Amino acid sequence: MSLAHPSAGTASQPLNFSKTLPIKAIPPLTTHCSNCNLRDLCLPCGMKPADVDGLDDLHFSRTKVKAGQALYHEGQAFRNIYAVRMGTFKSSLTLADGREQVSGFRMAGELMGLDGIANGAYASNSTALEDTEVCTIPYDQISALATNSTDLQQAVSRLMSREIVREHSLMMLLGSMNAEERLAAFLLNLSQRLKLRGYSPSEFHLRMSRAEIGSYLGMKLETVSRTFSAFQQQGILEVDKRHIRILDAAALTSVFEARVH
Amino acid sequence: MSLAHPSAGTASQPLNFSKTLPIKAIPPLTTHCSNCNLRDLCLPCGMKPADVDGLDDLHFSRTKVKAGQALYHEGQAFRNIYAVRMGTFKSSLTLADGREQVSGFRMAGELMGLDGIANGAYASNSTALEDTEVCTIPYDQISALATNSTDLQQAVSRLMSREIVREHSLMMLLGSMNAEERLAAFLLNLSQRLKLRGYSPSEFHLRMSRAEIGSYLGMKLETVSRTFSAFQQQGILEVDKRHIRILDAAALTSVFEARVH
DNA sequence: CGATGGGTTGATCCGTATCAACTGAAGTGG
DNA sequence: CCACTTCAGTTGATACGGATCAACCCATCG
């Protein structure tokens, strides 16, 4: 319904609805978790179906964020958690010297802003990489609901814990892998997440630049570019700018697992 | 009371009580959060004093873990969260090839095991680096208590969020810093945490090996060693094996902030 | 039309990994 | 109790991967 579905294995083009339909004051639509098509990925994930039904209170307003726009900035007062409904976001930190450090990419069903709970202010920036849509989840509201639902409480805890685990695995990349291993791991992770969302795992369109990938993986954009080229020459990938086709997933996996030297 | 206090700014030696006192079956002592000397650092942190008082249910059994012993392993069924009462732990992941990737060091008042909530199994290993003591916090028990206390609920959320933020900052290190910057950041972080716990921030004993520091910071043990030596030659540190004295904290900070090149 | 931004590719340099030798401390066993 | 091993740490020599600097292509845009 809201998640633009992929057309025959190819990631959809950014449609730019907001351009063709100049409706700015969209009535504050709300979405009920109980019949959201992302419910297996998103907040209610793991809650018993009966309880999701029961929790009719669980509905949130939807907001569009256009490509390049920020959803929140670091330091900004924490009010809401956001769930990606559609599109891709990047999370980033601003370094002391003003440069940007990309700390993650978020896709449909993933939550953003959990880092704001700690100190009442977001600890990172969130920027749309394409035209996107999010569910806005007011934190005090979800807290209040949680007091009445052990189930929701635990769902939130699980999601936060998942976030912690996710970060750990990234550390591994940065700590002990070389350029090829990092990019392979990145692509496989992306591929898997796309598959989970019903998109083709073997052919997709990158929403982020070489520089953003590099920042995320701890390497320079030139190295990212070279590594893409290397994979192409090895017959592992077909690369045309941001359009990627994985030709030999097994080889990609083995690059990633060859981390033995 | 339970936290062995530092003697005149120098970190205490590992005393190895367990050797001198062969008492194995210690009665299951419990500690009440309300009068624990770590309460400002640990779980009840940020809860209103009145509520901490009120929560007399908040008490947990204490366990000793000897140097080198594991508190839990990755994959092991998740039951408890642990709070460090005394000593230092390392968290680690086991890589596909069997090597160890250190993901953090935990000190008094810090929680361990939060990564287990996500999937019902710990996602990391936790190993004592010296003789230690922990509070065992059964997860179902704290969940149950949380349903009756919004305050406790939020305390747990805050602590998990803090964990997420902490990881982010490490990523920065690994992504965009060189060896000197990494070690400087590591030492300053350590120094600050020791200070918070009433120990000297300028002179301390490292509980971890060069290899463990290297794994954590994404560099080889030789490079760690060389960087220590470099800092010593620059007059920033005095290094004798694991005994560290920070001679010029300002210089150390400026190394860390010089990340502009 | 030139300007701009993303991407690719080449040449060179530097930082860190790697390999290796050595020291000192601690533990082990005959 | 002393040779022996083992382990943590230091330091040197060398190799290599990725950063850096630079030139260039191409698409988009004002």
Short mmCIF file of C-alpha atoms in Angstrom, two decimals, chain A residues 84-212:
data_model
loop_
_atom_site.label_atom_id
_atom_site.label_comp_id
_atom_site.label_asym_id
_atom_site.label_seq_id
_atom_site.Cartn_x
_atom_site.Cartn_y
_atom_site.Cartn_z
CA VAL A 84 11.06 4.14 7.72
CA ARG A 85 8.01 3.36 5.63
CA MET A 86 9.52 3.91 2.22
CA GLY A 87 12.90 4.85 0.82
CA THR A 88 16.37 5.01 2.30
CA PHE A 89 17.95 7.17 4.98
CA LYS A 90 21.50 7.65 6.08
CA SER A 91 22.50 8.20 9.69
CA SER A 92 25.60 10.27 10.27
CA LEU A 93 27.70 12.02 12.86
CA THR A 94 29.44 15.32 12.39
CA LEU A 95 33.11 15.16 13.29
CA ALA A 96 34.94 17.88 15.17
CA ASP A 97 36.35 19.23 11.93
CA GLY A 98 32.94 19.36 10.28
CA ARG A 99 33.34 16.29 8.13
CA GLU A 100 30.57 13.74 8.04
CA GLN A 101 30.88 10.20 9.32
CA VAL A 102 28.15 7.94 7.97
CA SER A 103 27.06 5.48 10.63
CA GLY A 104 24.38 3.55 8.83
CA PHE A 105 21.71 3.25 6.17
CA ARG A 106 18.08 2.61 7.05
CA MET A 107 15.45 0.93 4.97
CA ALA A 108 11.72 0.24 5.22
CA GLY A 109 10.71 -1.11 8.61
CA GLU A 110 13.87 0.02 10.39
CA LEU A 111 13.76 2.42 13.30
CA MET A 112 15.68 5.66 13.65
CA GLY A 113 16.32 7.91 16.59
CA LEU A 114 16.75 5.33 19.34
CA ASP A 115 20.06 6.94 20.16
CA GLY A 116 18.16 9.98 21.38
CA ILE A 117 16.67 8.27 24.42
CA ALA A 118 19.96 8.25 26.30
CA ASN A 119 20.37 11.99 26.70
CA GLY A 120 17.12 13.50 25.49
CA ALA A 121 18.80 14.69 22.31
CA TYR A 122 19.51 12.89 19.07
CA ALA A 123 23.09 11.72 18.86
CA SER A 124 23.12 11.52 15.09
CA ASN A 125 21.73 13.08 11.92
CA SER A 126 19.21 11.37 9.72
CA THR A 127 18.97 12.38 6.07
CA ALA A 128 16.77 11.06 3.29
CA LEU A 129 18.74 9.69 0.36
CA GLU A 130 15.67 9.67 -1.85
CA ASP A 131 12.05 10.73 -1.45
CA THR A 132 10.90 8.90 1.63
CA GLU A 133 8.08 8.43 4.06
CA VAL A 134 8.31 7.76 7.80
CA CYS A 135 6.02 6.93 10.68
CA THR A 136 6.47 9.38 13.52
CA ILE A 137 6.34 7.64 16.88
CA PRO A 138 6.19 10.09 19.78
CA TYR A 139 8.36 8.66 22.51
CA ASP A 140 6.22 9.69 25.46
CA GLN A 141 3.25 8.15 23.74
CA ILE A 142 4.95 4.83 23.13
CA SER A 143 6.29 4.89 26.68
CA ALA A 144 2.79 5.37 27.98
CA LEU A 145 1.43 2.58 25.83
CA ALA A 146 4.26 0.34 26.96
CA THR A 147 3.22 0.64 30.60
CA ASN A 148 0.03 -1.15 29.67
CA SER A 149 1.59 -3.75 27.43
CA THR A 150 4.41 -6.00 28.45
CA ASP A 151 4.44 -7.14 24.90
CA LEU A 152 5.09 -3.74 23.41
CA GLN A 153 7.64 -3.06 26.10
CA GLN A 154 9.57 -6.13 25.14
CA ALA A 155 9.27 -5.38 21.46
CA VAL A 156 10.95 -2.04 22.03
CA SER A 157 13.67 -3.63 24.13
CA ARG A 158 14.30 -6.23 21.47
CA LEU A 159 14.59 -3.60 18.79
CA MET A 160 17.04 -1.57 20.81
CA SER A 161 19.07 -4.66 21.54
CA ARG A 162 19.09 -5.46 17.85
CA GLU A 163 20.55 -2.05 17.22
CA ILE A 164 23.36 -2.80 19.65
CA VAL A 165 24.13 -6.10 17.95
CA ARG A 166 24.07 -4.50 14.53
CA GLU A 167 26.71 -2.00 15.54
CA HIS A 168 28.93 -4.72 16.89
CA SER A 169 29.00 -6.51 13.60
CA LEU A 170 30.01 -3.33 11.82
CA MET A 171 32.93 -2.92 14.17
CA MET A 172 34.17 -6.25 12.96
CA LEU A 173 34.25 -4.93 9.43
CA LEU A 174 36.18 -1.87 10.32
CA GLY A 175 38.54 -3.60 12.65
CA SER A 176 39.80 -6.49 10.69
CA MET A 177 38.81 -6.41 7.04
CA ASN A 178 40.44 -5.07 3.92
CA ALA A 179 38.75 -3.05 1.18
CA GLU A 180 37.37 -6.00 -0.80
CA GLU A 181 36.07 -7.74 2.29
CA ARG A 182 34.36 -4.59 3.50
CA LEU A 183 32.62 -3.88 0.24
CA ALA A 184 31.59 -7.52 -0.12
CA ALA A 185 30.13 -7.51 3.37
CA PHE A 186 28.32 -4.27 2.65
CA LEU A 187 26.80 -5.53 -0.58
CA LEU A 188 25.75 -8.84 0.91
CA ASN A 189 24.12 -7.07 3.81
CA LEU A 190 22.27 -4.76 1.45
CA SER A 191 21.27 -7.65 -0.75
CA GLN A 192 19.85 -9.56 2.18
CA ARG A 193 17.87 -6.61 3.46
CA LEU A 194 16.43 -5.97 0.02
CA LYS A 195 15.43 -9.58 -0.30
CA LEU A 196 13.68 -9.44 3.06
CA ARG A 197 11.61 -6.57 1.68
CA GLY A 198 10.61 -8.37 -1.45
CA TYR A 199 13.13 -6.76 -3.79
CA SER A 200 15.62 -8.59 -5.92
CA PRO A 201 18.71 -9.49 -3.92
CA SER A 202 20.88 -9.72 -7.01
CA GLU A 203 20.11 -6.50 -8.83
CA PHE A 204 19.52 -3.14 -7.26
CA HIS A 205 20.14 0.56 -7.33
CA LEU A 206 22.41 2.08 -4.70
CA ARG A 207 20.86 5.09 -3.05
CA MET A 208 24.15 6.38 -1.67
CA SER A 209 27.26 7.85 -3.26
CA ARG A 210 30.72 6.29 -3.33
CA ALA A 211 31.77 8.85 -0.74
CA GLU A 212 28.95 7.81 1.60
#
